[in-house]
mmCIF file of C-alpha atoms in Angstrom:
data_model
loop_
_atom_site.group_PDB
_atom_site.id
_atom_site.type_symbol
_atom_site.label_atom_id
_atom_site.label_comp_id
_atom_site.label_asym_id
_atom_site.label_seq_id
_atom_site.Cartn_x
_atom_site.Cartn_y
_atom_site.Cartn_z
ATOM 1 C CA MET A 1 12.283 18.070 -18.742
ATOM 2 C CA LYS A 2 11.705 14.570 -17.306
ATOM 3 C CA LEU A 3 15.395 14.220 -16.404
ATOM 4 C CA ARG A 4 15.335 17.624 -14.736
ATOM 5 C CA LEU A 5 12.352 16.617 -12.608
ATOM 6 C CA ILE A 6 14.018 13.368 -11.550
ATOM 7 C CA VAL A 7 17.199 15.222 -10.549
ATOM 8 C CA LEU A 8 15.133 17.758 -8.590
ATOM 9 C CA TYR A 9 13.318 14.944 -6.801
ATOM 10 C CA LEU A 10 16.597 13.353 -5.767
ATOM 11 C CA ILE A 11 17.886 16.682 -4.441
ATOM 12 C CA ILE A 12 14.758 17.290 -2.377
ATOM 13 C CA LEU A 13 14.423 13.723 -1.083
ATOM 14 C CA PRO A 14 17.689 11.827 -0.606
ATOM 15 C CA VAL A 15 17.265 8.161 -1.439
ATOM 16 C CA TRP A 16 19.137 5.009 -0.596
ATOM 17 C CA VAL A 17 19.780 3.149 -3.829
ATOM 18 C CA GLN A 18 21.384 -0.265 -3.552
ATOM 19 C CA GLY A 19 21.148 -2.448 -6.621
ATOM 20 C CA GLN A 20 17.541 -2.116 -7.685
ATOM 21 C CA THR A 21 16.121 -1.016 -4.299
ATOM 22 C CA VAL A 22 14.967 2.562 -3.700
ATOM 23 C CA CYS A 23 14.437 3.789 -0.145
ATOM 24 C CA SER A 24 14.565 7.342 1.201
ATOM 25 C CA LEU A 25 16.820 7.958 4.183
ATOM 26 C CA GLU A 26 13.753 8.812 6.248
ATOM 27 C CA ASP A 27 12.082 5.542 5.269
ATOM 28 C CA ARG A 28 15.205 3.548 6.074
ATOM 29 C CA GLU A 29 15.488 5.201 9.474
ATOM 30 C CA ARG A 30 11.883 4.393 10.264
ATOM 31 C CA LEU A 31 12.255 0.798 9.086
ATOM 32 C CA GLU A 32 15.346 0.267 11.205
ATOM 33 C CA SER A 33 13.638 1.892 14.197
ATOM 34 C CA VAL A 34 10.603 -0.403 13.924
ATOM 35 C CA MET A 35 12.816 -3.474 13.498
ATOM 36 C CA ALA A 36 15.011 -2.508 16.459
ATOM 37 C CA GLU A 37 11.958 -2.130 18.692
ATOM 38 C CA LEU A 38 10.576 -5.500 17.599
ATOM 39 C CA SER A 39 13.957 -7.164 18.109
ATOM 40 C CA GLN A 40 13.912 -6.184 21.779
ATOM 41 C CA LYS A 41 10.606 -7.954 22.455
ATOM 42 C CA ASP A 42 9.891 -11.569 23.336
ATOM 43 C CA LEU A 43 7.437 -12.542 20.602
ATOM 44 C CA SER A 44 7.394 -16.276 21.298
ATOM 45 C CA ASP A 45 3.927 -16.236 22.874
ATOM 46 C CA GLN A 46 2.355 -14.018 20.194
ATOM 47 C CA SER A 47 0.565 -15.520 17.218
ATOM 48 C CA ILE A 48 1.285 -14.127 13.764
ATOM 49 C CA GLN A 49 -2.252 -12.676 13.842
ATOM 50 C CA GLU A 50 -1.639 -10.801 17.096
ATOM 51 C CA LEU A 51 1.710 -9.587 15.863
ATOM 52 C CA THR A 52 0.123 -8.280 12.670
ATOM 53 C CA VAL A 53 -2.332 -6.144 14.642
ATOM 54 C CA GLU A 54 0.435 -4.842 16.919
ATOM 55 C CA ILE A 55 2.733 -3.902 14.047
ATOM 56 C CA GLY A 56 -0.106 -2.464 11.992
ATOM 57 C CA SER A 57 -1.059 -0.209 14.916
ATOM 58 C CA THR A 58 2.416 1.362 14.989
ATOM 59 C CA PHE A 59 1.658 2.947 11.612
ATOM 60 C CA LEU A 60 -1.562 4.675 12.693
ATOM 61 C CA LYS A 61 -1.609 8.318 11.560
ATOM 62 C CA THR A 62 0.994 7.634 8.841
ATOM 63 C CA PRO A 63 0.062 9.802 5.815
ATOM 64 C CA TYR A 64 -1.758 8.234 2.879
ATOM 65 C CA VAL A 65 0.348 8.533 -0.296
ATOM 66 C CA GLU A 66 -0.474 6.663 -3.489
ATOM 67 C CA LYS A 67 1.599 5.570 -6.493
ATOM 68 C CA THR A 68 4.865 5.407 -4.554
ATOM 69 C CA LEU A 69 5.876 2.282 -6.499
ATOM 70 C CA ASP A 70 5.593 3.820 -9.957
ATOM 71 C CA LEU A 71 8.958 5.470 -10.473
ATOM 72 C CA PRO A 72 10.426 6.345 -13.898
ATOM 73 C CA GLY A 73 12.673 3.797 -15.554
ATOM 74 C CA GLY A 74 12.988 0.100 -14.815
ATOM 75 C CA GLU A 75 11.061 -1.606 -12.052
ATOM 76 C CA LYS A 76 12.601 -0.898 -8.643
ATOM 77 C CA LEU A 77 11.899 -2.485 -5.278
ATOM 78 C CA VAL A 78 10.491 0.545 -3.474
ATOM 79 C CA ILE A 79 10.600 0.605 0.326
ATOM 80 C CA ASN A 80 8.388 3.350 1.728
ATOM 81 C CA LEU A 81 7.153 3.479 5.324
ATOM 82 C CA THR A 82 6.481 7.209 5.686
ATOM 83 C CA GLY A 83 3.749 7.428 3.042
ATOM 84 C CA LEU A 84 1.463 4.436 2.459
ATOM 85 C CA ASP A 85 -1.497 3.478 0.314
ATOM 86 C CA CYS A 86 -3.721 0.560 1.275
ATOM 87 C CA THR A 87 -1.618 -2.074 -0.512
ATOM 88 C CA THR A 88 1.834 -0.829 0.494
ATOM 89 C CA TYR A 89 0.604 -0.542 4.093
ATOM 90 C CA LEU A 90 -0.572 -4.148 4.024
ATOM 91 C CA GLU A 91 2.650 -5.371 2.407
ATOM 92 C CA THR A 92 4.801 -3.471 4.909
ATOM 93 C CA VAL A 93 2.982 -4.927 7.919
ATOM 94 C CA VAL A 94 2.896 -8.481 6.545
ATOM 95 C CA THR A 95 6.620 -8.379 5.739
ATOM 96 C CA LEU A 96 7.545 -7.089 9.196
ATOM 97 C CA ALA A 97 5.267 -9.590 10.985
ATOM 98 C CA ARG A 98 6.730 -12.562 9.112
ATOM 99 C CA LEU A 99 10.320 -11.461 9.733
ATOM 100 C CA ALA A 100 9.672 -10.657 13.395
ATOM 101 C CA LYS A 101 8.111 -14.046 14.002
ATOM 102 C CA ARG A 102 11.184 -15.719 12.477
ATOM 103 C CA GLY A 103 13.634 -13.448 14.310
ATOM 104 C CA MET A 104 15.155 -12.228 11.023
ATOM 105 C CA LEU A 105 14.806 -8.457 11.299
ATOM 106 C CA THR A 106 17.494 -6.908 9.096
ATOM 107 C CA TYR A 107 17.342 -4.501 6.193
ATOM 108 C CA GLN A 108 18.581 -7.183 3.803
ATOM 109 C CA THR A 109 15.976 -9.765 4.886
ATOM 110 C CA TYR A 110 13.279 -7.093 4.610
ATOM 111 C CA GLU A 111 14.295 -6.443 0.996
ATOM 112 C CA LYS A 112 14.134 -10.134 0.120
ATOM 113 C CA GLU A 113 10.849 -10.762 1.922
ATOM 114 C CA LEU A 114 9.124 -7.736 0.377
ATOM 115 C CA GLU A 115 10.203 -8.792 -3.113
ATOM 116 C CA TRP A 116 8.988 -12.343 -2.427
ATOM 117 C CA LEU A 117 5.590 -10.937 -1.427
ATOM 118 C CA ARG A 118 5.123 -8.247 -4.077
ATOM 119 C CA TYR A 119 6.067 -10.045 -7.306
ATOM 120 C CA GLN A 120 5.014 -13.031 -9.370
ATOM 121 C CA GLU A 121 6.978 -16.079 -8.216
ATOM 122 C CA GLY A 122 8.684 -13.738 -5.742
ATOM 123 C CA ILE A 123 11.020 -12.315 -8.388
ATOM 124 C CA ARG A 124 11.146 -8.682 -9.528
ATOM 125 C CA LYS A 125 11.774 -8.757 -13.263
ATOM 126 C CA ASP A 126 9.968 -5.772 -14.724
ATOM 127 C CA TYR A 127 6.776 -3.737 -14.306
ATOM 128 C CA SER A 128 4.533 -6.567 -15.478
ATOM 129 C CA SER A 129 5.961 -8.994 -12.892
ATOM 130 C CA ARG A 130 4.462 -6.970 -10.041
ATOM 131 C CA LEU A 131 1.202 -8.374 -8.624
ATOM 132 C CA HIS A 132 -1.021 -5.502 -9.749
ATOM 133 C CA TYR A 133 -4.420 -7.144 -9.165
ATOM 134 C CA PHE A 134 -4.976 -7.990 -5.516
ATOM 135 C CA SER A 135 -6.961 -11.149 -6.251
ATOM 136 C CA ASP A 136 -3.828 -12.351 -8.080
ATOM 137 C CA TRP A 137 -1.764 -11.248 -5.068
ATOM 138 C CA ILE A 138 -3.979 -13.461 -2.884
ATOM 139 C CA TYR A 139 -3.761 -16.479 -5.164
ATOM 140 C CA GLN A 140 -0.008 -16.326 -5.720
ATOM 141 C CA ASN A 141 0.882 -15.627 -2.089
ATOM 142 C CA GLN A 142 -1.256 -18.561 -1.061
ATOM 143 C CA GLN A 143 0.779 -20.667 -3.495
ATOM 144 C CA LYS A 144 3.945 -19.375 -1.809
ATOM 145 C CA GLY A 145 2.655 -20.482 1.595
ATOM 146 C CA ILE A 146 2.391 -16.957 3.001
ATOM 147 C CA ILE A 147 -1.393 -16.790 3.438
ATOM 148 C CA LYS A 148 -4.463 -18.978 3.321
ATOM 149 C CA ASP A 149 -7.616 -17.728 1.614
ATOM 150 C CA VAL A 150 -10.296 -18.685 4.159
ATOM 151 C CA THR A 151 -13.196 -16.913 2.439
ATOM 152 C CA GLN A 152 -15.029 -20.029 1.307
ATOM 153 C CA GLU A 153 -14.721 -21.850 4.622
ATOM 154 C CA ILE A 154 -16.100 -18.945 6.665
ATOM 155 C CA GLY A 155 -19.244 -18.678 4.552
ATOM 156 C CA GLY A 156 -18.201 -17.197 1.209
ATOM 157 C CA THR A 157 -19.809 -17.774 -2.154
ATOM 158 C CA VAL A 158 -18.417 -17.698 -5.715
ATOM 159 C CA TYR A 159 -17.188 -14.284 -6.836
ATOM 160 C CA VAL A 160 -17.333 -13.513 -10.558
ATOM 161 C CA ASN A 161 -13.888 -12.050 -11.084
ATOM 162 C CA GLN A 162 -13.160 -10.622 -14.540
ATOM 163 C CA PRO A 163 -10.558 -7.846 -14.165
ATOM 164 C CA SER A 164 -9.488 -5.985 -17.286
ATOM 165 C CA PHE A 165 -9.109 -2.380 -16.145
ATOM 166 C CA MET A 166 -5.380 -2.105 -16.767
ATOM 167 C CA SER A 167 -5.415 -3.474 -20.316
ATOM 168 C CA GLU A 168 -8.490 -1.385 -21.164
ATOM 169 C CA ASN A 169 -6.969 1.814 -19.743
ATOM 170 C CA PRO A 170 -3.237 1.785 -20.522
ATOM 171 C CA LYS A 171 -3.284 5.596 -20.617
ATOM 172 C CA PHE A 172 -3.316 5.576 -16.798
ATOM 173 C CA TYR A 173 -0.131 3.486 -16.652
ATOM 174 C CA PRO A 174 2.919 5.036 -18.392
ATOM 175 C CA GLN A 175 4.761 1.698 -18.292
ATOM 176 C CA LEU A 176 2.036 0.118 -20.451
ATOM 177 C CA SER A 177 3.200 2.170 -23.407
ATOM 178 C CA ASN A 178 5.567 -0.783 -23.738
ATOM 179 C CA PRO A 179 3.587 -3.289 -25.873
ATOM 180 C CA GLU A 180 5.335 -6.245 -24.260
ATOM 181 C CA PHE A 181 4.232 -5.178 -20.784
ATOM 182 C CA LEU A 182 0.683 -4.609 -22.023
ATOM 183 C CA ASP A 183 0.565 -8.104 -23.521
ATOM 184 C CA GLN A 184 1.841 -9.612 -20.282
ATOM 185 C CA ILE A 185 -0.828 -7.762 -18.273
ATOM 186 C CA LYS A 186 -3.478 -9.113 -20.634
ATOM 187 C CA ARG A 187 -2.190 -12.631 -20.079
ATOM 188 C CA SER A 188 -2.285 -12.122 -16.321
ATOM 189 C CA GLU A 189 -5.885 -10.914 -16.579
ATOM 190 C CA GLU A 190 -6.877 -14.004 -18.545
ATOM 191 C CA THR A 191 -5.218 -16.243 -15.964
ATOM 192 C CA ILE A 192 -7.107 -14.516 -13.142
ATOM 193 C CA LYS A 193 -10.384 -14.962 -15.023
ATOM 194 C CA SER A 194 -9.753 -18.704 -15.329
ATOM 195 C CA ARG A 195 -9.637 -19.227 -11.541
ATOM 196 C CA THR A 196 -12.459 -19.638 -9.055
ATOM 197 C CA TYR A 197 -12.626 -17.000 -6.328
ATOM 198 C CA TYR A 198 -14.967 -16.590 -3.367
ATOM 199 C CA PHE A 199 -16.267 -13.585 -1.462
ATOM 200 C CA LEU A 200 -18.434 -12.901 1.555
ATOM 201 C CA PRO A 201 -21.272 -10.593 0.405
ATOM 202 C CA LYS A 202 -21.555 -7.501 2.571
ATOM 203 C CA ALA A 203 -25.078 -8.420 3.644
ATOM 204 C CA GLU A 204 -23.596 -11.595 5.162
ATOM 205 C CA ILE A 205 -20.642 -10.043 7.014
ATOM 206 C CA GLU A 206 -22.491 -9.487 10.291
ATOM 207 C CA LYS A 207 -23.788 -13.066 10.210
ATOM 208 C CA TYR A 208 -20.315 -14.587 9.763
ATOM 209 C CA GLU A 209 -18.319 -11.919 11.602
ATOM 210 C CA GLU A 210 -17.364 -14.301 14.413
ATOM 211 C CA ASN A 211 -15.373 -16.325 11.862
ATOM 212 C CA ILE A 212 -13.121 -13.342 11.066
ATOM 213 C CA MET A 213 -10.020 -13.149 13.285
ATOM 214 C CA PRO A 214 -8.171 -9.968 14.282
ATOM 215 C CA GLY A 215 -5.143 -9.777 12.012
ATOM 216 C CA ASP A 216 -6.919 -11.319 9.020
ATOM 217 C CA LEU A 217 -6.274 -9.630 5.684
ATOM 218 C CA ILE A 218 -9.436 -8.044 4.293
ATOM 219 C CA ALA A 219 -9.840 -7.398 0.548
ATOM 220 C CA ILE A 220 -12.958 -5.485 -0.513
ATOM 221 C CA THR A 221 -14.702 -6.627 -3.693
ATOM 222 C CA THR A 222 -16.616 -4.395 -6.071
ATOM 223 C CA SER A 223 -19.544 -4.206 -8.463
ATOM 224 C CA ILE A 224 -17.314 -2.450 -11.019
ATOM 225 C CA LYS A 225 -17.070 -5.172 -13.652
ATOM 226 C CA ASN A 226 -13.477 -4.703 -14.811
ATOM 227 C CA LEU A 227 -11.958 -4.463 -11.316
ATOM 228 C CA ASP A 228 -11.405 -7.173 -8.729
ATOM 229 C CA ILE A 229 -10.518 -5.509 -5.426
ATOM 230 C CA VAL A 230 -10.899 -1.811 -4.576
ATOM 231 C CA HIS A 231 -9.422 -1.658 -1.065
ATOM 232 C CA VAL A 232 -7.485 -3.742 1.460
ATOM 233 C CA GLY A 233 -6.651 -3.670 5.159
ATOM 234 C CA PHE A 234 -6.631 -5.729 8.348
ATOM 235 C CA ALA A 235 -9.396 -6.925 10.631
ATOM 236 C CA VAL A 236 -9.202 -5.592 14.189
ATOM 237 C CA GLU A 237 -11.601 -6.076 17.092
ATOM 238 C CA ARG A 238 -13.186 -3.165 18.933
ATOM 239 C CA ASP A 239 -15.869 -3.759 21.592
ATOM 240 C CA GLY A 240 -16.527 -7.249 20.292
ATOM 241 C CA ARG A 241 -16.996 -6.150 16.677
ATOM 242 C CA ILE A 242 -14.698 -6.308 13.636
ATOM 243 C CA HIS A 243 -13.391 -3.000 12.269
ATOM 244 C CA LEU A 244 -10.959 -2.217 9.428
ATOM 245 C CA MET A 245 -7.393 -1.003 10.040
ATOM 246 C CA HIS A 246 -6.264 0.496 6.762
ATOM 247 C CA ALA A 247 -4.600 3.349 4.879
ATOM 248 C CA SER A 248 -7.609 5.516 4.071
ATOM 249 C CA SER A 249 -7.871 7.842 1.083
ATOM 250 C CA ASN A 250 -10.733 9.633 2.891
ATOM 251 C CA SER A 251 -8.900 10.559 6.091
ATOM 252 C CA MET A 252 -5.564 10.559 4.196
ATOM 253 C CA GLU A 253 -3.856 8.489 6.885
ATOM 254 C CA VAL A 254 -3.637 5.015 8.374
ATOM 255 C CA GLU A 255 -6.605 4.581 10.706
ATOM 256 C CA ILE A 256 -9.009 2.151 12.323
ATOM 257 C CA SER A 257 -12.480 2.678 10.907
ATOM 258 C CA GLN A 258 -14.978 4.191 13.331
ATOM 259 C CA LYS A 259 -17.706 2.071 11.731
ATOM 260 C CA THR A 260 -17.754 -1.705 11.994
ATOM 261 C CA LEU A 261 -16.590 -3.556 8.885
ATOM 262 C CA HIS A 262 -20.234 -4.387 8.110
ATOM 263 C CA ASP A 263 -21.315 -0.734 8.320
ATOM 264 C CA TYR A 264 -18.205 0.479 6.520
ATOM 265 C CA LEU A 265 -19.125 -1.537 3.415
ATOM 266 C CA LYS A 266 -22.832 -0.821 3.774
ATOM 267 C CA ALA A 267 -22.116 2.889 3.315
ATOM 268 C CA ASN A 268 -20.445 2.333 -0.079
ATOM 269 C CA THR A 269 -22.733 1.144 -2.868
ATOM 270 C CA SER A 270 -19.942 -0.106 -5.174
ATOM 271 C CA GLN A 271 -18.348 -2.278 -2.456
ATOM 272 C CA THR A 272 -19.993 -5.699 -2.607
ATOM 273 C CA GLY A 273 -18.218 -7.782 0.031
ATOM 274 C CA ILE A 274 -14.867 -9.119 1.183
ATOM 275 C CA MET A 275 -12.243 -11.779 0.668
ATOM 276 C CA VAL A 276 -10.593 -12.920 3.904
ATOM 277 C CA CYS A 277 -7.040 -14.283 4.152
ATOM 278 C CA ARG A 278 -5.028 -15.507 7.113
ATOM 279 C CA LEU A 279 -1.265 -15.396 7.535
ATOM 280 C CA VAL A 280 0.417 -18.758 8.015
ATOM 281 C CA MET A 281 3.947 -19.565 9.159
#
């Protein structure tokens, strides 16, 4: 039955498979279209922050689709631009912004850059090598020189970060039926717990809002004890205030929040604050 479903999926949605990369023809066409448009522009005067906002805005109204990375079989590098969740949206925009700033906009460089961003040490090995917890994504991509976590310097305080949701709920992750992968996830969780993280409590966001730059990466922290980050997006400025540009599971599309970032978090009791990261080149 599983094989039949996979075959049916491939018939309905043609995919580009090269090595261990999976990309639908529609996604590849959109990627190449975005890259071609960027290639025609003079980006020399734009900062990486400004470029991030510009590229992120081109995906407004893109449908929200979750779990696009979790395909049957071995871990694949999935490229999907036509259906995005909050993390894949962020990764797509960051990858394009970095390549555009370096003038290296090709399909092959996109593959390499996305893998470098998405996996531990930048290498796709198996399911457990993916950066599943976003606080780990922040730490490791800072080590790679892609971002700088500026949370502490803009007013943040220590965030008690003890994620264990994946190892405690393997039933939600078919790949964790593999005991080796489950053990590796547990080790990753212990490593995350050993680090010191910072967050800006939501009651403090309005006070320190002037320290947040448009284009900054925003990661929303939570009061749920076994999770680290529950949502991510980009800071954008509207009428002198910071809003969130993100793939929303409420509106089911990429949008800019009508509420300010401060009010957006205030309306959700389980969201406790934010981590703020800045792209570096």
